[in-house]
Short mmCIF file of C-alpha atoms in Angstrom, two decimals:
data_model
loop_
_atom_site.label_atom_id
_atom_site.label_comp_id
_atom_site.label_asym_id
_atom_site.label_seq_id
_atom_site.Cartn_x
_atom_site.Cartn_y
_atom_site.Cartn_z
CA UNK S 1 68.09 111.75 155.00
CA UNK S 2 70.71 111.75 157.87
CA UNK S 3 68.46 109.59 159.89
CA UNK S 4 68.03 107.06 157.08
CA UNK S 5 71.87 106.91 156.58
CA UNK S 6 72.39 106.51 160.32
CA UNK S 7 69.80 103.60 160.32
CA UNK S 8 71.51 101.95 157.44
CA UNK S 9 74.90 102.33 159.06
CA UNK S 10 73.43 100.82 162.38
CA UNK S 11 72.19 97.90 160.50
CA UNK S 12 75.45 97.15 158.72
CA UNK S 13 77.63 97.61 161.85
CA UNK S 14 75.48 95.32 164.03
CA UNK S 15 75.16 92.72 161.21
CA UNK S 16 78.96 92.86 160.67
CA UNK S 17 79.60 92.50 164.37
CA UNK S 18 77.18 89.65 164.64
CA UNK S 19 78.75 87.87 161.59
CA UNK S 20 82.23 88.27 163.16
CA UNK S 21 81.10 86.69 166.50
CA UNK S 22 79.42 83.97 164.43
CA UNK S 23 82.79 83.18 162.72
CA UNK S 24 84.45 83.28 166.16
CA UNK S 25 81.89 80.75 167.47
CA UNK S 26 82.41 78.66 164.40
CA UNK S 27 86.16 78.57 165.18
CA UNK S 28 85.36 76.61 168.30
CA UNK S 29 82.35 74.52 167.03
CA UNK S 30 83.98 73.16 163.93
CA UNK S 31 85.39 69.67 164.18
CA UNK S 32 88.74 69.88 162.39
CA UNK S 33 91.37 72.33 161.24
CA UNK S 34 90.16 72.52 157.54
CA UNK S 35 86.53 73.15 158.60
CA UNK S 36 87.72 75.96 160.92
CA UNK S 37 89.34 77.83 157.98
CA UNK S 38 85.71 78.38 156.67
CA UNK S 39 84.81 80.01 159.98
CA UNK S 40 87.85 82.24 159.63
CA UNK S 41 86.73 83.22 155.98
CA UNK S 42 83.33 84.27 157.36
CA UNK S 43 84.81 87.05 159.53
CA UNK S 44 87.23 88.19 156.82
CA UNK S 45 84.73 88.59 154.05
CA UNK S 46 81.09 89.41 155.13
CA UNK S 47 81.94 90.49 158.77
CA UNK S 48 84.73 92.93 157.75
CA UNK S 49 82.95 94.17 154.69
CA UNK S 50 79.59 94.99 156.39
CA UNK S 51 81.61 96.82 159.21
CA UNK S 52 83.73 98.77 156.58
CA UNK S 53 80.68 99.70 154.55
CA UNK S 54 78.93 100.79 157.78
CA UNK S 55 81.76 103.10 158.41
CA UNK S 56 81.68 104.37 154.71
CA UNK S 57 78.11 105.54 155.33
CA UNK S 58 79.26 107.47 158.40
CA UNK S 59 82.29 109.01 156.59
CA UNK S 60 80.26 110.17 153.49
CA UNK S 61 81.83 111.23 150.28
CA UNK S 62 85.37 111.91 151.47
CA UNK S 63 88.89 110.57 151.18
CA UNK S 64 88.26 108.53 154.36
CA UNK S 65 85.55 106.48 152.39
CA UNK S 66 87.98 105.81 149.55
CA UNK S 67 90.48 104.54 152.21
CA UNK S 68 87.93 102.33 153.74
CA UNK S 69 87.05 100.79 150.36
CA UNK S 70 90.65 100.20 149.67
CA UNK S 71 91.02 98.53 153.04
CA UNK S 72 88.05 96.22 152.02
CA UNK S 73 89.66 95.53 148.67
CA UNK S 74 93.02 94.70 150.21
CA UNK S 75 91.30 92.47 152.81
CA UNK S 76 89.76 90.44 149.91
CA UNK S 77 93.15 90.01 148.28
CA UNK S 78 95.19 89.14 151.28
CA UNK S 79 92.65 86.82 153.22
CA UNK S 80 92.28 84.11 150.55
CA UNK S 81 96.04 84.25 149.84
CA UNK S 82 97.06 83.76 153.57
CA UNK S 83 94.28 81.05 154.06
CA UNK S 84 95.57 79.13 150.94
CA UNK S 85 99.15 79.33 152.19
CA UNK S 86 98.07 77.96 155.52
CA UNK S 87 95.96 75.00 154.31
CA UNK S 88 98.52 74.18 151.65
CA UNK S 89 101.29 74.04 154.31
CA UNK S 90 99.04 71.91 156.59
CA UNK S 91 98.02 69.51 153.70
CA UNK S 92 101.57 69.07 152.44
CA UNK S 93 102.67 68.30 156.00
CA UNK S 94 100.03 65.48 155.90
CA UNK S 95 97.40 66.86 158.20
CA UNK S 96 94.38 64.69 157.45
CA UNK S 97 90.91 66.22 156.82
CA UNK S 98 87.89 64.58 158.35
CA UNK S 99 85.51 63.37 155.56
CA UNK S 100 82.08 62.08 155.47
CA UNK S 101 80.54 60.16 152.63
CA UNK S 102 77.85 62.04 150.63
CA UNK S 103 74.43 61.81 152.09
CA UNK S 104 75.93 60.90 155.71
CA UNK S 105 75.19 64.22 157.19
CA UNK S 106 77.14 63.62 160.48
CA UNK S 107 80.45 65.01 161.33
CA UNK S 108 83.26 62.82 162.45
CA UNK G 1 76.90 104.45 170.21
CA UNK G 2 77.00 102.26 166.96
CA UNK G 3 80.73 102.24 166.89
CA UNK G 4 80.82 100.98 170.47
CA UNK G 5 78.52 98.07 169.41
CA UNK G 6 80.77 97.24 166.36
CA UNK G 7 84.01 97.54 168.50
CA UNK G 8 82.43 95.16 171.06
CA UNK G 9 81.57 92.51 168.48
CA UNK G 10 85.05 92.69 167.07
CA UNK G 11 86.73 92.46 170.48
CA UNK G 12 84.53 89.39 171.22
CA UNK G 13 85.66 87.77 168.05
CA UNK G 14 89.27 88.55 169.00
CA UNK G 15 88.78 86.90 172.41
CA UNK G 16 87.33 83.72 170.69
CA UNK G 17 90.33 83.63 168.26
CA UNK G 18 92.76 84.06 171.14
CA UNK G 19 91.11 81.13 173.09
CA UNK G 20 91.46 78.97 169.87
CA UNK G 21 95.15 80.07 169.53
CA UNK G 22 95.86 78.91 173.02
CA UNK G 23 93.81 75.65 172.78
CA UNK G 24 95.48 74.66 169.53
CA UNK G 25 95.51 71.69 169.05
CA UNK G 26 97.79 71.76 165.86
CA UNK G 27 100.16 74.67 165.11
CA UNK G 28 98.02 75.39 162.09
CA UNK G 29 95.01 75.95 164.18
CA UNK G 30 97.16 78.52 166.05
CA UNK G 31 98.36 80.26 162.99
CA UNK G 32 94.81 80.44 161.68
CA UNK G 33 93.68 81.93 164.88
CA UNK G 34 96.48 84.42 165.03
CA UNK G 35 95.83 85.45 161.42
CA UNK G 36 92.15 86.06 162.27
CA UNK G 37 93.16 87.94 165.32
CA UNK G 38 95.36 90.18 163.09
CA UNK G 39 92.64 91.00 160.62
CA UNK G 40 90.13 91.79 163.42
CA UNK G 41 92.86 94.02 164.99
CA UNK G 42 92.95 95.90 161.60
CA UNK G 43 89.18 96.16 161.79
CA UNK G 44 89.25 97.32 165.35
CA UNK G 45 91.73 100.11 164.53
CA UNK G 46 89.46 101.38 161.81
CA UNK G 47 86.43 101.38 164.06
CA UNK G 48 88.35 102.90 166.99
CA UNK G 49 89.42 105.76 164.54
CA UNK G 50 85.74 106.62 164.15
CA UNK G 51 85.07 106.16 167.78
CA UNK G 52 87.68 108.77 168.73
CA UNK G 53 86.92 110.76 165.66
CA UNK G 54 90.34 110.46 164.29
CA UNK G 55 89.88 108.74 160.88
CA UNK G 56 93.65 109.10 160.10
CA UNK G 57 93.92 105.87 162.16
CA UNK G 58 92.94 104.10 158.95
CA UNK G 59 96.51 104.53 157.71
CA UNK G 60 97.63 102.52 160.77
CA UNK G 61 94.82 99.96 160.04
CA UNK G 62 96.14 99.41 156.45
CA UNK G 63 99.82 99.21 157.65
CA UNK G 64 98.94 96.65 160.34
CA UNK G 65 96.93 94.62 157.84
CA UNK G 66 99.87 94.52 155.36
CA UNK G 67 102.53 93.78 158.14
CA UNK G 68 100.36 90.93 159.51
CA UNK G 69 99.72 89.48 156.13
CA UNK G 70 103.53 89.45 155.33
CA UNK G 71 104.09 87.97 158.86
CA UNK G 72 101.84 85.11 158.39
CA UNK G 73 103.35 84.36 154.95
CA UNK G 74 106.86 84.56 156.48
CA UNK G 75 106.01 82.27 159.36
CA UNK G 76 104.51 79.68 156.97
CA UNK G 77 107.42 80.04 154.54
CA UNK G 78 109.91 79.50 157.49
CA UNK G 79 107.91 76.50 158.85
CA UNK G 80 108.05 74.97 155.22
CA UNK G 81 111.57 75.85 154.12
CA UNK G 82 113.43 76.56 157.40
CA UNK G 83 114.62 79.62 155.65
CA UNK G 84 113.31 83.14 154.72
CA UNK G 85 115.75 84.29 152.00
CA UNK G 86 116.11 81.19 149.89
CA UNK G 87 115.59 81.48 146.07
CA UNK G 88 114.55 77.89 146.05
CA UNK G 89 110.86 77.85 145.23
CA UNK G 90 110.40 74.15 144.49
CA UNK G 91 109.32 71.74 147.18
CA UNK G 92 112.23 69.88 148.77
CA UNK X 1 107.36 99.27 129.24
CA UNK X 2 103.62 99.88 129.16
CA UNK X 3 103.42 97.83 132.36
CA UNK X 4 106.13 99.87 134.11
CA UNK X 5 104.32 103.07 133.22
CA UNK X 6 100.97 101.60 134.32
CA UNK X 7 102.44 100.57 137.68
CA UNK X 8 104.01 103.98 138.19
CA UNK X 9 100.54 105.65 137.69
CA UNK X 10 98.88 103.20 139.89
CA UNK X 11 101.64 103.71 142.76
CA UNK X 12 101.53 107.63 142.40
CA UNK X 13 97.66 107.52 142.64
CA UNK X 14 97.95 105.22 145.75
CA UNK X 15 100.36 107.78 147.28
CA UNK X 16 98.31 110.80 146.63
CA UNK X 17 95.04 109.01 147.98
CA UNK X 18 96.71 107.89 151.17
CA UNK X 19 98.51 111.21 151.95
CA UNK X 20 95.82 113.53 150.57
CA UNK X 21 98.19 116.48 150.68
CA UNK X 22 99.96 118.39 147.96
CA UNK X 23 102.95 120.17 149.69
CA UNK X 24 106.02 120.07 147.34
CA UNK X 25 108.06 118.25 149.93
CA UNK X 26 105.48 115.41 150.39
CA UNK X 27 105.02 115.24 146.46
CA UNK X 28 108.73 114.96 146.06
CA UNK X 29 109.08 112.19 148.53
CA UNK X 30 106.04 110.53 146.96
CA UNK X 31 107.87 110.65 143.51
CA UNK X 32 110.92 109.12 145.12
CA UNK X 33 109.05 106.39 146.78
CA UNK X 34 107.45 105.53 143.51
CA UNK X 35 110.92 105.30 141.73
CA UNK X 36 112.28 103.21 144.52
CA UNK X 37 109.30 100.86 144.30
CA UNK X 38 109.48 100.64 140.58
CA UNK X 39 113.27 99.86 140.78
CA UNK X 40 112.69 97.04 143.30
CA UNK X 41 109.94 95.63 141.31
CA UNK X 42 112.17 95.68 138.28
CA UNK X 43 114.89 94.04 140.09
CA UNK X 44 112.51 91.32 141.49
CA UNK X 45 111.39 90.86 137.91
CA UNK X 46 107.71 91.02 138.99
CA UNK X 47 106.43 93.61 136.39
CA UNK X 48 104.67 91.19 134.08
CA UNK X 49 101.30 89.97 132.97
CA UNK X 50 100.51 88.62 136.48
CA UNK X 51 100.96 91.87 138.43
CA UNK X 52 99.64 94.16 135.68
CA UNK X 53 97.03 92.24 133.83
CA UNK X 54 95.59 95.03 131.74
CA UNK X 55 94.70 92.48 129.01
CA UNK X 56 91.66 91.62 131.15
CA UNK X 57 90.30 95.16 130.25
CA UNK X 58 86.92 95.95 131.98
CA UNK X 59 85.91 92.40 132.39
CA UNK X 60 86.79 92.37 136.10
CA UNK X 61 84.15 95.09 136.66
CA UNK X 62 81.64 92.54 135.50
CA UNK X 63 83.13 89.58 137.31
CA UNK X 64 83.61 91.32 140.79
CA UNK X 65 79.82 91.98 141.47
CA UNK X 66 79.05 88.32 140.48
CA UNK X 67 81.76 87.17 142.89
CA UNK X 68 80.64 89.45 145.76
CA UNK X 69 77.10 88.15 145.36
CA UNK X 70 78.30 84.59 145.41
CA UNK X 71 80.39 85.37 148.58
CA UNK X 72 77.46 86.91 150.24
CA UNK X 73 75.27 83.81 149.48
CA UNK X 74 77.98 81.45 150.65
CA UNK X 75 78.52 83.50 153.87
CA UNK X 76 74.88 83.20 154.91
CA UNK X 77 75.03 79.51 154.12
CA UNK X 78 78.01 78.96 156.45
CA UNK X 79 76.67 81.20 159.19
CA UNK X 80 73.54 79.05 159.22
CA UNK X 81 75.52 75.91 159.46
CA UNK X 82 77.50 77.35 162.28
CA UNK X 83 74.43 78.58 164.17
CA UNK X 84 72.45 75.33 163.76
CA UNK X 85 72.67 73.49 167.12
CA UNK X 86 73.27 70.08 165.42
CA UNK X 87 76.19 71.65 163.30
CA UNK X 88 75.28 69.84 160.07
CA UNK X 89 78.84 69.90 158.42
CA UNK X 90 79.70 67.28 155.88
CA UNK X 91 83.27 68.14 155.15
CA UNK X 92 84.70 66.56 152.01
CA UNK X 93 87.60 66.82 149.51
CA UNK X 94 86.62 67.39 145.94
CA UNK X 95 88.71 67.55 142.73
CA UNK X 96 87.56 69.99 140.08
CA UNK X 97 89.04 70.86 136.66
CA UNK X 98 90.35 74.37 136.02
CA UNK X 99 89.94 75.13 132.27
CA UNK X 100 91.98 78.35 132.23
CA UNK X 101 94.91 78.64 129.99
CA UNK X 102 97.17 80.97 132.06
CA UNK X 103 98.62 80.76 135.58
CA UNK X 104 96.90 84.10 136.29
CA UNK X 105 93.49 82.54 135.39
CA UNK X 106 94.16 79.52 137.77
CA UNK X 107 95.19 81.83 140.65
CA UNK X 108 92.07 83.98 140.14
CA UNK X 109 89.98 80.84 140.13
CA UNK X 110 91.78 79.37 143.26
CA UNK X 111 91.57 82.55 145.16
CA UNK X 112 87.85 83.21 144.32
CA UNK X 113 87.14 79.60 145.61
CA UNK X 114 89.03 80.35 148.82
CA UNK X 115 87.46 83.66 149.25
CA UNK X 116 83.95 82.06 149.06
CA UNK X 117 83.26 80.67 152.61
CA UNK X 118 82.57 76.95 152.65
CA UNK X 119 85.18 76.23 150.15
CA UNK X 120 89.13 76.34 150.40
CA UNK X 121 91.62 75.57 147.75
CA UNK X 122 94.14 73.03 149.16
CA UNK X 123 96.27 72.47 146.06
CA UNK X 124 96.70 73.52 142.34
CA UNK X 125 98.19 70.86 140.06
CA UNK X 126 98.14 70.16 136.33
CA UNK X 127 94.82 72.06 135.82
CA UNK X 128 93.11 70.29 138.73
CA UNK X 129 92.19 72.01 141.95
CA UNK X 130 91.91 70.04 145.17
CA UNK X 131 89.16 71.83 147.23
CA UNK X 132 87.95 71.16 150.76
CA UNK X 133 84.23 71.83 151.05
CA UNK X 134 82.28 72.30 154.27
CA UNK X 135 78.92 70.87 153.19
CA UNK X 136 77.45 69.07 150.29
CA UNK X 137 75.75 72.22 149.11
CA UNK X 138 79.12 74.06 148.88
CA UNK X 139 80.72 71.07 146.97
CA UNK X 140 77.75 70.86 144.70
CA UNK X 141 77.90 74.62 143.89
CA UNK X 142 81.66 74.07 143.05
CA UNK X 143 81.10 71.09 140.86
CA UNK X 144 78.54 72.86 138.72
CA UNK X 145 81.58 74.64 137.26
CA UNK X 146 79.84 78.00 137.11
CA UNK X 147 82.73 79.81 138.77
CA UNK X 148 85.19 77.95 136.41
CA UNK X 149 83.38 79.22 133.38
CA UNK X 150 83.20 82.71 134.76
CA UNK X 151 87.02 82.84 135.35
CA UNK X 152 87.70 81.36 131.88
CA UNK X 153 85.60 84.13 130.41
CA UNK X 154 87.48 86.70 132.64
CA UNK X 155 90.75 85.40 131.36
CA UNK X 156 89.80 86.09 127.73
CA UNK X 157 91.48 84.59 124.69
CA UNK X 158 94.93 84.78 126.35
CA UNK X 159 96.62 84.96 122.90
CA UNK X 160 98.67 88.10 123.67
CA UNK X 161 100.59 86.40 126.48
#
């Protein structure tokens, strides 16, 4: 049973770490600011959730697990609020978004 | 061992975010990168708490997350209104 | 008044959870903290249907799993886009209608959209959301209006506000 939980914990932690790094790579590969915010969202949602749940499996049924879950919940409240405040500020200051027509399929 | 792997992934992400914060080009890219750096710091504190077998570091992670959230909103509000304490909510 | 009591209970539970100790001194300082927080919230005039939306009842418990599932699917989509060498992004701005009656409903919809990777809400005005979508698939998922219908259901009748 312990081995099973450990294995699941391993999977979640490695998956979360890989997702975070993918988001970090996306932060550099995306062509413009608005597209980069999506990469940031990737690390804040799936990456952070996977790592926190990996930690929950290690903590077991304790107060620590409840704190970890509250941390994940808090992150899901603050992350979109901060992102929205950021893009709204950028948009109202007139930062233009790169757009492609439907079916074009090429960036820039 | 598993905590080391997770911490390494988070650290690598923080490095990538830091490079983006330095490269810019716009100020919004920098704020985005700093915000991402901050939430990854929160995650790193949580993982480091398990790494050193001191889960009470989670309290610090929560505090760090809340402060960085308020800080990002304050910076944005300041860049928009040029003021932190104004009651004026409408766009000038 | 109901909302003030609800907020106090919620704050007290949060205090107990994060401290996890029951010495009289710590409980007393917890009670003091709750009182100060309630006073500040009352002075800031933020104890209302937007901060304590108990009218939603148990519906968030049905909405949240659906939202988390959508977030997981969107995450894998965006991750695949980033890791594809040709970087197949088709960024675009789309306008969608928000059919919610209250500000709370519109905020929940806008935040749900932003929380889902691949779509970010830029602006909310007059029941219309301006959304930046990373790919055509993200935009199409949004334009189907499924999330809008879910949030309208979550909002309920809205008669008691």
